[in-house]
mmCIF file of C-alpha atoms in Angstrom:
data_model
loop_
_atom_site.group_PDB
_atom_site.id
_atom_site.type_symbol
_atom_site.label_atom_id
_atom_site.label_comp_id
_atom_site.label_asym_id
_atom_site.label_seq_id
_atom_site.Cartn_x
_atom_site.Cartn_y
_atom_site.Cartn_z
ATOM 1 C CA UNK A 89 0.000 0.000 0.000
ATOM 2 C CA UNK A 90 2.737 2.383 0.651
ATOM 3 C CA UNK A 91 4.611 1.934 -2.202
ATOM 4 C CA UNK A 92 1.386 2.506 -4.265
ATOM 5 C CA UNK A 93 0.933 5.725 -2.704
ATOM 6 C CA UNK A 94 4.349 6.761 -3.451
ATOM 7 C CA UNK A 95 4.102 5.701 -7.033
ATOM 8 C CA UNK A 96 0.974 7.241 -6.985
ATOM 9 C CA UNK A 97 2.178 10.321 -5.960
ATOM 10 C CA UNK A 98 4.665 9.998 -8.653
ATOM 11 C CA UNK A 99 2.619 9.756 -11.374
ATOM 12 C CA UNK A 100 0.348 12.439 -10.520
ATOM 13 C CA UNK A 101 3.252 14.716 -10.038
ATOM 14 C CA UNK A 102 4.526 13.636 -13.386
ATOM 15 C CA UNK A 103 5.525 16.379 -15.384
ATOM 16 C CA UNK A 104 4.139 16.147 -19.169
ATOM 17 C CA UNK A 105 4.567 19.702 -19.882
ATOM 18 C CA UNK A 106 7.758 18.811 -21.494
ATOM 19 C CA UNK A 107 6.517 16.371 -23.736
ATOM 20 C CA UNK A 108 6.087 17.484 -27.689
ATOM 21 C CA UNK A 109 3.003 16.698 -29.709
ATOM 22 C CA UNK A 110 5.026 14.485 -31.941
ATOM 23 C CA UNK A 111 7.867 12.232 -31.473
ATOM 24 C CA UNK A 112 11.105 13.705 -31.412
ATOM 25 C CA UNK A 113 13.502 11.197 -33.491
ATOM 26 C CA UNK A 114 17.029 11.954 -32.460
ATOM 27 C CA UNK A 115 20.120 10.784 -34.562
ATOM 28 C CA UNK A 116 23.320 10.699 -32.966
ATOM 29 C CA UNK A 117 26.309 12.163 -35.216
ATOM 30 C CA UNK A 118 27.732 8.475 -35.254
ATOM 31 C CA UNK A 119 24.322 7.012 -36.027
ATOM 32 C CA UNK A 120 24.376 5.026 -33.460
ATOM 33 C CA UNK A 121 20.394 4.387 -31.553
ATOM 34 C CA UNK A 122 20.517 6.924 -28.747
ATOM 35 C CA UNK A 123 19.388 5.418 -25.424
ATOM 36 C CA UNK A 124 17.999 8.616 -24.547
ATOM 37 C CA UNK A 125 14.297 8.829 -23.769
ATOM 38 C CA UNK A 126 11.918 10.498 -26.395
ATOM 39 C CA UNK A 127 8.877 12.446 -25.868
ATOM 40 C CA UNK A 128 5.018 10.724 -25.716
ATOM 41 C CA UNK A 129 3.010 11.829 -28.718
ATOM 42 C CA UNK A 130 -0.333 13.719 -27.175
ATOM 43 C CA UNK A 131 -1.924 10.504 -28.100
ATOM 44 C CA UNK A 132 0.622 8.143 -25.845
ATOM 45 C CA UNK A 133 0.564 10.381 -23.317
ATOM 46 C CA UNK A 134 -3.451 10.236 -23.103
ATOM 47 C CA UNK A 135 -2.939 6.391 -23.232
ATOM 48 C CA UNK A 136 -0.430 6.145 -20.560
ATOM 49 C CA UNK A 137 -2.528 8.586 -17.892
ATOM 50 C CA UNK A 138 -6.154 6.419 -18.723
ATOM 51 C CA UNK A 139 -3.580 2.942 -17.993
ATOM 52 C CA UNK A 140 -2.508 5.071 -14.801
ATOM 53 C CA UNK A 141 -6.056 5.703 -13.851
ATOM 54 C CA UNK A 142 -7.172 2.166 -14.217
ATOM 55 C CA UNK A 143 -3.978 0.637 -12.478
ATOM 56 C CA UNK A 144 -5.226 2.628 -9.377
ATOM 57 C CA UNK A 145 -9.191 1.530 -9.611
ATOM 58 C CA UNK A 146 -7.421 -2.316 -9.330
ATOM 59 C CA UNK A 147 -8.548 -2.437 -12.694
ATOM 60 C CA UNK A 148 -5.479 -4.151 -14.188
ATOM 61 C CA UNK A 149 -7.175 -6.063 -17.461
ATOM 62 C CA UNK A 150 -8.324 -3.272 -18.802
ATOM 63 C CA UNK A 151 -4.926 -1.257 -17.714
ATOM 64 C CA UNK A 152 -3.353 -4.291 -19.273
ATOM 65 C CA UNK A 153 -5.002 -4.464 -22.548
ATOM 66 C CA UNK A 154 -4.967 -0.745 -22.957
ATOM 67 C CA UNK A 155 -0.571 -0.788 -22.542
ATOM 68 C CA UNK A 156 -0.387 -3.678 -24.358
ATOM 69 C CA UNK A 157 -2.078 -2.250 -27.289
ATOM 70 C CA UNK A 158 0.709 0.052 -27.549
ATOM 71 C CA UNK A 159 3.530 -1.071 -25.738
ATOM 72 C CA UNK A 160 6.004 -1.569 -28.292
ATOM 73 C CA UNK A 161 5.285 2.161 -28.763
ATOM 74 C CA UNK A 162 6.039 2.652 -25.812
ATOM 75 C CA UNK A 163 9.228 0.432 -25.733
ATOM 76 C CA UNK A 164 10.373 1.882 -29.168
ATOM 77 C CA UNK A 165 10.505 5.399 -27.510
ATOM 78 C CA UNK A 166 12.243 4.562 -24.439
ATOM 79 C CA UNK A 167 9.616 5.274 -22.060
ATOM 80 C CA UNK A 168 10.418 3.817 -18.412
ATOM 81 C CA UNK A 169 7.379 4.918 -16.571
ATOM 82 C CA UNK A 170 5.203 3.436 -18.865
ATOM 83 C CA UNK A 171 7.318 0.297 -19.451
ATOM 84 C CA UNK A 172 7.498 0.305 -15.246
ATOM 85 C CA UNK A 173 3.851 0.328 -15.492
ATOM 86 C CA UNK A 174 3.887 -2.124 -17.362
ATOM 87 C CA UNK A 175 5.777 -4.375 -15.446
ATOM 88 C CA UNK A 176 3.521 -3.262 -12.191
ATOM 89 C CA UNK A 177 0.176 -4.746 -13.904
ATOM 90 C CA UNK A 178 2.331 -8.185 -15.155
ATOM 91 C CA UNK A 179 3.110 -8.578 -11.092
ATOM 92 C CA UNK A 180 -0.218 -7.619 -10.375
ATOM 93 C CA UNK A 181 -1.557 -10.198 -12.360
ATOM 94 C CA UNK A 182 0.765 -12.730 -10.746
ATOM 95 C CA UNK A 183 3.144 -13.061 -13.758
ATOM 96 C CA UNK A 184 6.272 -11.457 -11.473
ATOM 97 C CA UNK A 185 8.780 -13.127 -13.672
ATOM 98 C CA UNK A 186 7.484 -10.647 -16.733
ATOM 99 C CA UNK A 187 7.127 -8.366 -14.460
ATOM 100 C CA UNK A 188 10.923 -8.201 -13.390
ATOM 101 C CA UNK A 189 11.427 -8.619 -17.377
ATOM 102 C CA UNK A 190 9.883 -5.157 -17.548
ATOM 103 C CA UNK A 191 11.270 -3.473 -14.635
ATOM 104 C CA UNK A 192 14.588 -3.770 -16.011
ATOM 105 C CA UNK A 193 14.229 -2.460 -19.232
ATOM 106 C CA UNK A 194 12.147 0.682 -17.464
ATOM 107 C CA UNK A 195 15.445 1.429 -15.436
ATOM 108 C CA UNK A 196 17.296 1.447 -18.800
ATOM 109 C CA UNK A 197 15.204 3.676 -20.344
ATOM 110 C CA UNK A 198 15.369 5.534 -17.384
ATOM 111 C CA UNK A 199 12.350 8.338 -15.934
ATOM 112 C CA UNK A 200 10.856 5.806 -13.655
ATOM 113 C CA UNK A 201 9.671 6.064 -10.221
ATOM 114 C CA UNK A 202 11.734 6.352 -6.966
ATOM 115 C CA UNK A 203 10.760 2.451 -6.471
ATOM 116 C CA UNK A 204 11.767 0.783 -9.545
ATOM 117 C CA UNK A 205 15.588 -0.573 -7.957
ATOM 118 C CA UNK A 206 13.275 -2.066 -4.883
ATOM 119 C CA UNK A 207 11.044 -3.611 -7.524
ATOM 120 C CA UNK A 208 14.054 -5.121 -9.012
ATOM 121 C CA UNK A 209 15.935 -5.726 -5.705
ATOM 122 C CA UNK A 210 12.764 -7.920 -4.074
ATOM 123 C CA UNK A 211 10.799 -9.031 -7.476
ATOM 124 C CA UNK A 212 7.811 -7.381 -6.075
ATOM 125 C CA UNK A 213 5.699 -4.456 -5.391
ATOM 126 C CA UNK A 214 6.356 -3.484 -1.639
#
């Protein structure tokens, strides 16, 4: 429960003011993929905040199908809160092994919560 309200608290203090209205493609002078992470379209952004929303109603199918729908998106742009989110509804729907899968590429990308190296650390929400 604790954690949740921390991540909670996370996520609604997420900034998205930053984020562009198109994806930013950035090409490194030695062409080489950049590990940095890009910006949420408006659309991925709306996507990610209704999964948020249902995550916290307990509502993890429909968080689920609603990600998964999009999460190579997601993946392809580097995005480690949603990709953390991701992993959160796998262990919520008791697949933890995914889960951890997930978790680890989210602190890759990087821009995840406070939590995500006790995630990794314990293989579970605490």
């Amino acid at each position: 429960p604790e954690t949740s309200l921390s991540y909670g608290k996370f996520i609604a203090n997420y900034d998205t003011s930053h984020l562009s209205t198109e994806f930013e493609t950035t090409q490194p002078e030695d062409t080489t993929e950049t590990t940095k992470p890009q910006a949420r379209s408006k659309e991925l952004d709306d996507i990610y905040k209704r999964a948020i929303a249902l995550y916290f109603q307990s509502d993890y199918d429909k968080a689920f199908i609603l990600l998964l729908s999009n999460i190579h998106t997601f993946e392809d742009n580097k995005d480690g809160a949603a990709v953390e989110l991701y992993g959160d509804i796998y262990y919520r729907l008791k697949l933890p092994d995914i889960a951890m899968k997930y978790w680890v590429k989210a602190k890759e990308f990087g821009g995840t919560s406070d939590k995500i190296d006790q995630k990794i650390a314990s293989g579970k929400i605490n």
